Structures are given as structure tokens and as C-alpha cells.
Amino acid sequence: MQLQRHLAEFEEAGVAVYALSYDASETLAAFAEEFGITYPLLSDAGSEVIRRYGILNTLVRPDEAVYGIPYPGAYLTDEAGAVTEKSFYRQYRIRPATRSLLKDGFGVPLTPESGPVAESSAPGVRVTAALGEEALVFQQRVPLYVRFDLDPGLHIYAPDAGGGMLGTTVEVHAPEGIEIGSPAFPTAHPFRIEGAAESLPVLDGTVEIAVPLISTRAEVEPVMLDIRLRYQACDDRQCFLPQEQTLTLQVPLQGLNRARPRS
Amino acid sequence: MTQESEPTPTEPPPTQRNPTDDQFPTGPEVGDTLPDFTLTDQYGHAVNFRESRGNRRALVLFHRSARW
């Protein structure tokens, strides 16, 4: 399981991990054994905690076998136990992926070794695209990170910069069954080019853009992503040529792990 | 000649279990202290959230089920 693979990173970051479900502890024991799970899988048989938290799925009728399930989600807490972030999704199967939780939830940087990476460069600019996880897991939200490393003094423009400047765009093209969300850009800051009348929103230094991806493909053969970039790097006096680049990233797919009932 | 019947489905019939909009309860809010609990883990040990967490931060996940 994904979380288990990254458990050491959570521990190193000083984050305790707990997973709760309404399963009996015997079911959880079988699941833990089959998938080698060592973090606590906690049995809320009777759904007392689920009810107390107010997240019992009341769309399930009490006479149904699965009555007692929660709306699935995750809470992050600080050292004092206060919620700092939570994520609940309407589509119950779409869960935030583990490494992205570490990065976005706890501010723990990803170790760059894992996951596929593609690169390109232009004068003063290096671009890398990396999947936030080793693979796209079925119906799990996995971010694709597109990172611009700009030489000091250079900037690129926010998507809607205006002023006749080329706004940065990141477009991901994928085969059917890969849903692509809107790219999330970091906050731009205003910058005025020498002699220009108005300041424009720019990005500089390391600019990381996250594009959420969700796989709904049943097949598990790797897929190719085309990541099309348009940007123009400038300093305070001049601009390099506008760039149009396509990075190609091969991304492994992974099905869901399910516990099999004990025979 | 008897006609072979369809195998009985073993999955429960599909019912509406997903909220149709974002108006569903998501429990404690950001800033709230996450309510404490004591539950049995996969090794049969009782785990208390507050004590075991100590001064660490926490990730608390609620899953539907490990079985399906």
C-alpha cells in the first residue's frame, strides 16, 4: 500500500499516522498481514467514533450491510492536536495521494528520486515535470508538478498577466480515462520592466505548478502524458524568445489494493 | 432443456452512497481539536490517539472499509 511505502518519510517528519474504519479487528489483521501494514489500522466496529465525529454516511440505510461507513476523508493535526487541514471528497474513491499529503499538508518536501521525470530547458530556464507519486493509482488524485527553475534576475509571467506579455500556460494532454484538473500556480508578484507604464504579475526563482490527475482507466499499461508549455522569460530590460515546448512523460498506472475475505 | 440462469451477483446492489453535492458533513473543522478516541488496532492492542501521538503531528484517515 502506498502509505506504508512512505511511512518512514512520515515518521521522519514527526507525523503519526492512524487509519480508522468500521471493520472488525480480525478483518484489519488479515488486511495488515496481506499488505504488510504496520501503522495502526483501528477498528471502529459499531462506528462510535465515526458517529462522534459526525461523518457517518447517512445515505446508507440502516438495513444495508455496509451501514456504518463514514464519508471517507483525512484530517491533519498540528502538535497540539488541532486540525490544520482536512480533505473530504464527494466522490468517495478519489483520495489525495500519500506523498502529496506530506508535501501539501505538512510542508515536507518530496524526495526527488521517485516517480517519472521529464526535463527541458531554454536560456536561463530549466523545466522539469514530475509525478507526485510513483504511479497514477486508480481513482486517486495525484498531482503532476511542473517546475520552472529560473536564473536569478529572470521571471516568467502569470497566466493572465496581460500587458502584451506571454502568460505562462501548462496544458496536459492524456489518453481517455485520465482526468486533468486546472493547474494551480503559485502567487505572482508585481514587477515593472524598465520604462513600462504598469507593473505586471510575474513569477521567479523556483515556480512550481501543480496539475491534479485522476485515472479512471481499468487497464494498467503505462500511459504517455504530453505536457505543453508556453512561456517567456524576461529580466528587467529584455526578454528571451517565447518558448513552446512539449515534455513527454510516461506514467505507470496502478489498480486498487483490496483485501480478500479470509478463506 | 433448462436454461442456465445468470450467476447471482455477490456484490450488494448499487445504491446511492455518494453525496450528489458538496453539502455533506465532514466533521471537526480546521482549528478544532480532533476528538480523542481509543480503539483496537490490527494487533489487538488498544490505541489511544492522544497518548500515542504525544507531541507529534498526525494524519488521521477515515476509510470506508478494508474489505471493499
Coordinates of C-alpha atoms in Angstrom, one line a residue:
Chain A
M1 CA 0.0 0.0 0.0
Q2 CA 1.1 3.5 -0.8
L3 CA 1.0 5.0 2.7
Q4 CA 3.0 2.1 4.1
R5 CA 5.7 2.6 1.5
H6 CA 6.1 6.2 2.6
L7 CA 5.7 5.6 6.3
A8 CA 9.4 6.2 7.1
E9 CA 9.0 9.7 5.5
F10 CA 6.0 10.5 7.7
E11 CA 7.9 9.2 10.7
E12 CA 10.9 11.3 9.9
A13 CA 8.7 14.3 9.5
G14 CA 7.3 13.7 13.0
V15 CA 3.8 12.7 11.8
A16 CA 1.9 9.9 13.4
V17 CA -0.5 8.0 11.1
Y18 CA -3.8 6.5 12.0
A19 CA -6.4 4.8 9.8
L20 CA -9.9 4.1 11.1
S21 CA -12.7 2.1 9.6
Y22 CA -15.8 0.2 10.8
D23 CA -14.1 -3.2 10.1
A24 CA -13.6 -5.8 12.9
S25 CA -10.0 -6.0 14.1
E26 CA -9.8 -9.6 12.6
T27 CA -10.5 -8.1 9.2
L28 CA -7.9 -5.4 9.8
A29 CA -5.4 -8.1 11.0
A30 CA -5.9 -10.0 7.7
F31 CA -5.6 -6.9 5.6
A32 CA -2.5 -5.7 7.5
E33 CA -0.9 -9.1 7.1
E34 CA -1.6 -9.4 3.4
F35 CA -0.3 -5.9 2.6
G36 CA 2.3 -5.6 5.3
I37 CA 0.7 -2.6 7.0
T38 CA 2.4 -1.6 10.3
Y39 CA 0.8 1.7 11.1
P40 CA -2.3 1.5 13.3
L41 CA -5.4 0.2 11.5
L42 CA -8.1 0.9 14.1
S43 CA -11.3 -0.9 14.4
D44 CA -14.3 1.3 15.0
A45 CA -16.8 -1.6 14.9
G46 CA -20.1 -0.1 15.7
S47 CA -19.0 3.2 14.2
E48 CA -18.9 5.0 17.6
V49 CA -16.0 7.3 16.6
I50 CA -17.4 7.8 13.1
R51 CA -20.7 9.0 14.7
R52 CA -19.0 11.1 17.3
Y53 CA -17.0 12.9 14.5
G54 CA -20.3 13.4 12.7
I55 CA -19.2 11.7 9.5
L56 CA -21.5 8.7 9.4
N57 CA -22.7 8.1 5.8
T58 CA -26.4 8.5 6.3
L59 CA -27.1 7.9 2.6
V60 CA -26.7 4.2 3.5
R61 CA -29.9 2.8 5.0
P62 CA -29.6 1.1 8.5
D63 CA -30.8 -2.2 6.9
E64 CA -27.9 -2.3 4.4
A65 CA -24.9 -4.5 5.0
V66 CA -22.5 -1.6 4.7
Y67 CA -24.3 0.7 7.2
G68 CA -21.8 2.3 9.5
I69 CA -19.3 3.5 6.9
P70 CA -18.1 7.1 7.1
Y71 CA -17.7 9.7 4.5
P72 CA -14.1 8.9 3.8
G73 CA -11.6 11.7 4.4
A74 CA -8.5 12.8 6.1
Y75 CA -7.5 15.2 8.9
L76 CA -4.1 16.7 9.5
T77 CA -3.3 18.0 13.0
D78 CA -0.6 20.1 14.5
E79 CA 1.5 19.1 17.6
A80 CA -1.4 20.2 19.9
G81 CA -3.9 18.0 18.1
A82 CA -5.8 20.8 16.4
V83 CA -7.0 20.3 12.8
T84 CA -4.8 22.2 10.4
E85 CA -6.3 20.8 7.2
K86 CA -8.9 18.3 6.1
S87 CA -9.8 16.7 2.9
F88 CA -13.1 15.0 2.1
Y89 CA -14.3 14.2 -1.4
R90 CA -17.8 13.7 -2.6
Q91 CA -16.6 11.0 -4.9
Y92 CA -15.6 8.6 -2.2
R93 CA -12.9 6.9 -4.2
I94 CA -10.9 10.0 -5.0
R95 CA -8.4 10.2 -2.3
P96 CA -5.5 12.5 -2.0
A97 CA -2.3 10.6 -2.7
T98 CA 0.1 10.0 0.1
R99 CA 3.2 11.9 -0.9
S100 CA 1.2 14.9 -1.9
L101 CA -0.3 14.9 1.6
L102 CA 3.2 15.1 3.0
K103 CA 4.1 17.9 0.7
D104 CA 1.0 19.9 0.7
G105 CA -0.4 19.1 4.1
F106 CA 2.7 19.0 6.2
G107 CA 5.1 21.1 4.1
V108 CA 7.6 18.1 3.8
P109 CA 9.4 18.3 0.5
L110 CA 9.3 15.3 -1.8
T111 CA 12.5 13.5 -2.3
P112 CA 13.0 13.9 -6.0
E113 CA 14.2 10.3 -6.6
S114 CA 10.8 8.7 -7.0
G115 CA 8.4 8.9 -9.9
P116 CA 8.9 9.6 -13.5
V117 CA 10.5 13.0 -14.5
A118 CA 10.8 14.8 -17.8
E119 CA 13.0 17.8 -18.5
S120 CA 13.6 20.6 -21.0
S121 CA 15.4 23.9 -21.0
A122 CA 15.7 27.3 -22.6
P123 CA 18.3 30.1 -21.9
G124 CA 18.1 30.8 -18.2
V125 CA 15.2 28.4 -17.6
R126 CA 15.1 24.7 -16.8
V127 CA 11.7 22.9 -16.7
T128 CA 11.0 19.6 -15.1
A129 CA 7.7 17.7 -14.9
A130 CA 7.4 15.0 -12.2
L131 CA 4.5 12.9 -11.0
G132 CA 3.9 13.4 -7.2
E133 CA 3.8 9.6 -6.8
E134 CA 5.4 6.6 -8.3
A135 CA 2.2 5.8 -10.3
L136 CA -1.3 7.0 -11.0
V137 CA -3.4 4.9 -8.7
F138 CA -6.9 4.2 -9.8
Q139 CA -9.3 7.0 -8.8
Q140 CA -6.8 8.7 -6.7
R141 CA -5.9 12.3 -7.0
V142 CA -2.2 12.5 -7.9
P143 CA -0.5 15.8 -8.7
L144 CA 1.8 16.4 -11.6
Y145 CA 4.4 19.0 -10.6
V146 CA 5.8 21.2 -13.4
R147 CA 8.7 23.2 -12.1
F148 CA 10.5 26.1 -13.6
D149 CA 13.9 26.9 -12.3
L150 CA 14.8 30.4 -13.4
D151 CA 18.2 32.0 -13.2
P152 CA 18.5 35.0 -10.8
G153 CA 17.0 38.2 -12.3
L154 CA 14.7 36.3 -14.7
H155 CA 11.0 36.0 -14.4
I156 CA 8.1 34.4 -16.3
Y157 CA 4.6 35.8 -16.4
A158 CA 1.4 34.8 -14.5
P159 CA -1.1 33.1 -16.8
D160 CA -3.3 36.2 -17.1
A161 CA -0.5 38.7 -17.0
G162 CA -1.8 40.9 -19.8
G163 CA 0.2 43.9 -20.9
G164 CA 1.0 42.2 -24.2
M165 CA 3.3 39.7 -22.4
L166 CA 3.0 35.9 -22.9
G167 CA 1.3 34.4 -19.9
T168 CA 2.7 31.0 -18.8
T169 CA 0.4 28.1 -19.7
V170 CA 0.7 24.4 -18.8
E171 CA -1.6 22.1 -20.7
V172 CA -1.6 18.4 -20.1
H173 CA -2.9 16.0 -22.8
A174 CA -3.5 12.4 -21.8
P175 CA -5.4 9.4 -23.2
E176 CA -9.1 8.9 -22.4
G177 CA -9.7 7.9 -18.8
I178 CA -7.2 10.3 -17.3
E179 CA -8.9 13.3 -15.9
I180 CA -6.9 16.5 -15.7
G181 CA -7.7 19.3 -13.3
S182 CA -6.8 23.0 -13.5
P183 CA -3.2 23.9 -13.0
A184 CA -2.6 25.6 -9.7
F185 CA 0.0 28.4 -10.0
P186 CA 1.9 30.0 -7.1
T187 CA 1.0 33.6 -6.2
A188 CA 2.6 36.0 -8.6
H189 CA 4.1 39.3 -7.5
P190 CA 4.0 42.6 -9.4
F191 CA 7.1 43.6 -11.4
R192 CA 7.7 46.7 -13.6
I193 CA 10.0 46.4 -16.6
E194 CA 12.2 49.5 -17.1
G195 CA 10.3 52.1 -19.0
A196 CA 7.0 50.2 -18.8
A197 CA 3.9 52.2 -17.6
E198 CA 2.4 49.5 -15.4
S199 CA 3.7 46.6 -13.4
L200 CA 2.7 43.0 -14.4
P201 CA 2.3 39.8 -12.3
V202 CA 5.4 37.7 -12.5
L203 CA 6.9 34.5 -11.1
D204 CA 10.5 34.0 -10.4
G205 CA 13.0 31.7 -8.7
T206 CA 11.5 28.2 -8.4
V207 CA 8.0 28.2 -9.8
E208 CA 6.1 25.0 -9.1
I209 CA 2.7 24.4 -10.8
A210 CA 0.6 21.5 -9.7
V211 CA -1.8 19.8 -12.1
P212 CA -4.2 17.3 -10.5
L213 CA -4.6 14.0 -12.4
I214 CA -7.1 11.2 -11.7
S215 CA -7.0 7.9 -13.5
T216 CA -10.3 6.1 -14.2
R217 CA -8.7 3.6 -16.5
A218 CA -9.3 -0.1 -15.9
E219 CA -6.1 -1.1 -17.8
V220 CA -2.8 -0.8 -16.0
E221 CA -0.5 -0.3 -19.0
P222 CA 1.6 2.9 -18.7
V223 CA 0.2 6.0 -20.4
M224 CA 2.0 8.9 -22.1
L225 CA 1.3 12.4 -21.0
D226 CA 2.1 15.4 -23.2
I227 CA 2.8 18.5 -21.2
R228 CA 2.6 21.5 -23.4
L229 CA 4.3 24.7 -22.1
R230 CA 4.2 28.2 -23.3
Y231 CA 6.3 30.9 -21.5
Q232 CA 8.6 33.7 -22.0
A233 CA 11.4 34.6 -19.7
C234 CA 12.5 38.2 -19.2
D235 CA 14.8 40.2 -17.0
D236 CA 14.3 43.9 -16.1
R237 CA 15.4 45.1 -19.5
Q238 CA 14.8 42.4 -22.1
C239 CA 13.0 39.2 -23.0
F240 CA 14.2 35.9 -24.4
L241 CA 12.2 34.4 -27.3
P242 CA 8.8 33.0 -26.4
Q243 CA 9.1 29.2 -25.8
E244 CA 6.7 26.5 -26.8
Q245 CA 7.8 23.1 -25.5
T246 CA 6.2 19.7 -25.1
L247 CA 7.5 17.4 -22.4
T248 CA 6.6 13.7 -22.7
L249 CA 6.2 11.7 -19.5
Q250 CA 5.5 8.0 -19.3
V251 CA 3.4 7.3 -16.3
P252 CA 2.7 3.9 -14.7
L253 CA -0.8 3.1 -13.7
Q254 CA -1.8 1.1 -10.7
G255 CA -5.0 -0.6 -9.7
L256 CA -6.6 -0.5 -6.2
N257 CA -5.5 -2.9 -3.5
R258 CA -8.4 -4.7 -1.9
A259 CA -8.4 -7.1 1.0
R260 CA -9.7 -10.5 0.1
P261 CA -12.1 -12.1 2.6
R262 CA -10.3 -14.8 4.6
S263 CA -10.8 -18.2 3.3
Chain B
M1 CA -33.6 -28.5 -21.6
T2 CA -33.2 -26.0 -18.8
Q3 CA -31.8 -22.6 -19.5
E4 CA -28.9 -21.7 -17.4
S5 CA -29.6 -18.8 -15.0
E6 CA -27.4 -15.8 -14.6
P7 CA -25.0 -16.2 -11.6
T8 CA -26.2 -14.5 -8.5
P9 CA -24.4 -11.3 -8.0
T10 CA -22.3 -11.3 -4.9
E11 CA -21.9 -7.5 -4.7
P12 CA -24.6 -5.6 -2.9
P13 CA -26.9 -3.8 -5.3
P14 CA -25.7 -0.4 -6.2
T15 CA -27.4 2.2 -4.0
Q16 CA -26.8 5.9 -3.9
R17 CA -23.9 6.2 -1.4
N18 CA -22.2 9.2 -2.8
P19 CA -23.4 12.6 -1.9
T20 CA -24.7 14.4 -5.0
D21 CA -23.3 17.7 -3.9
D22 CA -20.7 19.1 -1.5
Q23 CA -23.3 19.5 1.3
F24 CA -22.3 16.5 3.3
P25 CA -20.9 16.6 6.9
T26 CA -17.1 16.4 7.2
G27 CA -16.8 16.5 11.0
P28 CA -14.4 18.7 13.0
E29 CA -13.4 21.9 11.4
V30 CA -9.9 23.4 10.9
G31 CA -8.8 24.8 14.2
D32 CA -10.9 22.4 16.3
T33 CA -9.1 19.9 18.5
L34 CA -9.6 16.5 16.9
P35 CA -11.7 14.4 19.4
D36 CA -9.8 11.7 21.2
F37 CA -10.5 8.0 20.8
T38 CA -9.3 4.6 22.0
L39 CA -9.7 1.8 19.5
T40 CA -8.2 -1.7 18.9
D41 CA -5.5 -2.0 16.2
Q42 CA -4.7 -4.9 13.9
Y43 CA -2.5 -6.4 16.6
G44 CA -5.3 -6.4 19.1
H45 CA -3.8 -3.6 21.2
A46 CA -5.9 -0.7 22.4
V47 CA -4.5 2.6 20.9
N48 CA -5.3 5.9 22.5
F49 CA -5.0 8.8 20.0
R50 CA -3.8 11.5 22.4
E51 CA -1.3 9.3 24.3
S52 CA 0.2 7.6 21.3
R53 CA 0.5 10.8 19.3
G54 CA 2.5 12.5 22.1
N55 CA 3.8 15.8 20.7
R56 CA 3.8 14.7 17.1
R57 CA 1.6 15.9 14.3
A58 CA -1.0 13.5 13.0
L59 CA -2.6 12.2 9.9
V60 CA -6.0 10.6 10.7
L61 CA -7.7 8.8 7.8
F62 CA -11.2 7.5 7.7
H63 CA -11.7 4.7 5.3
R64 CA -14.9 3.0 4.2
S65 CA -13.7 -0.5 4.7
A66 CA -10.6 -2.5 4.2
R67 CA -12.7 -5.2 2.6
W68 CA -14.1 -3.5 -0.4

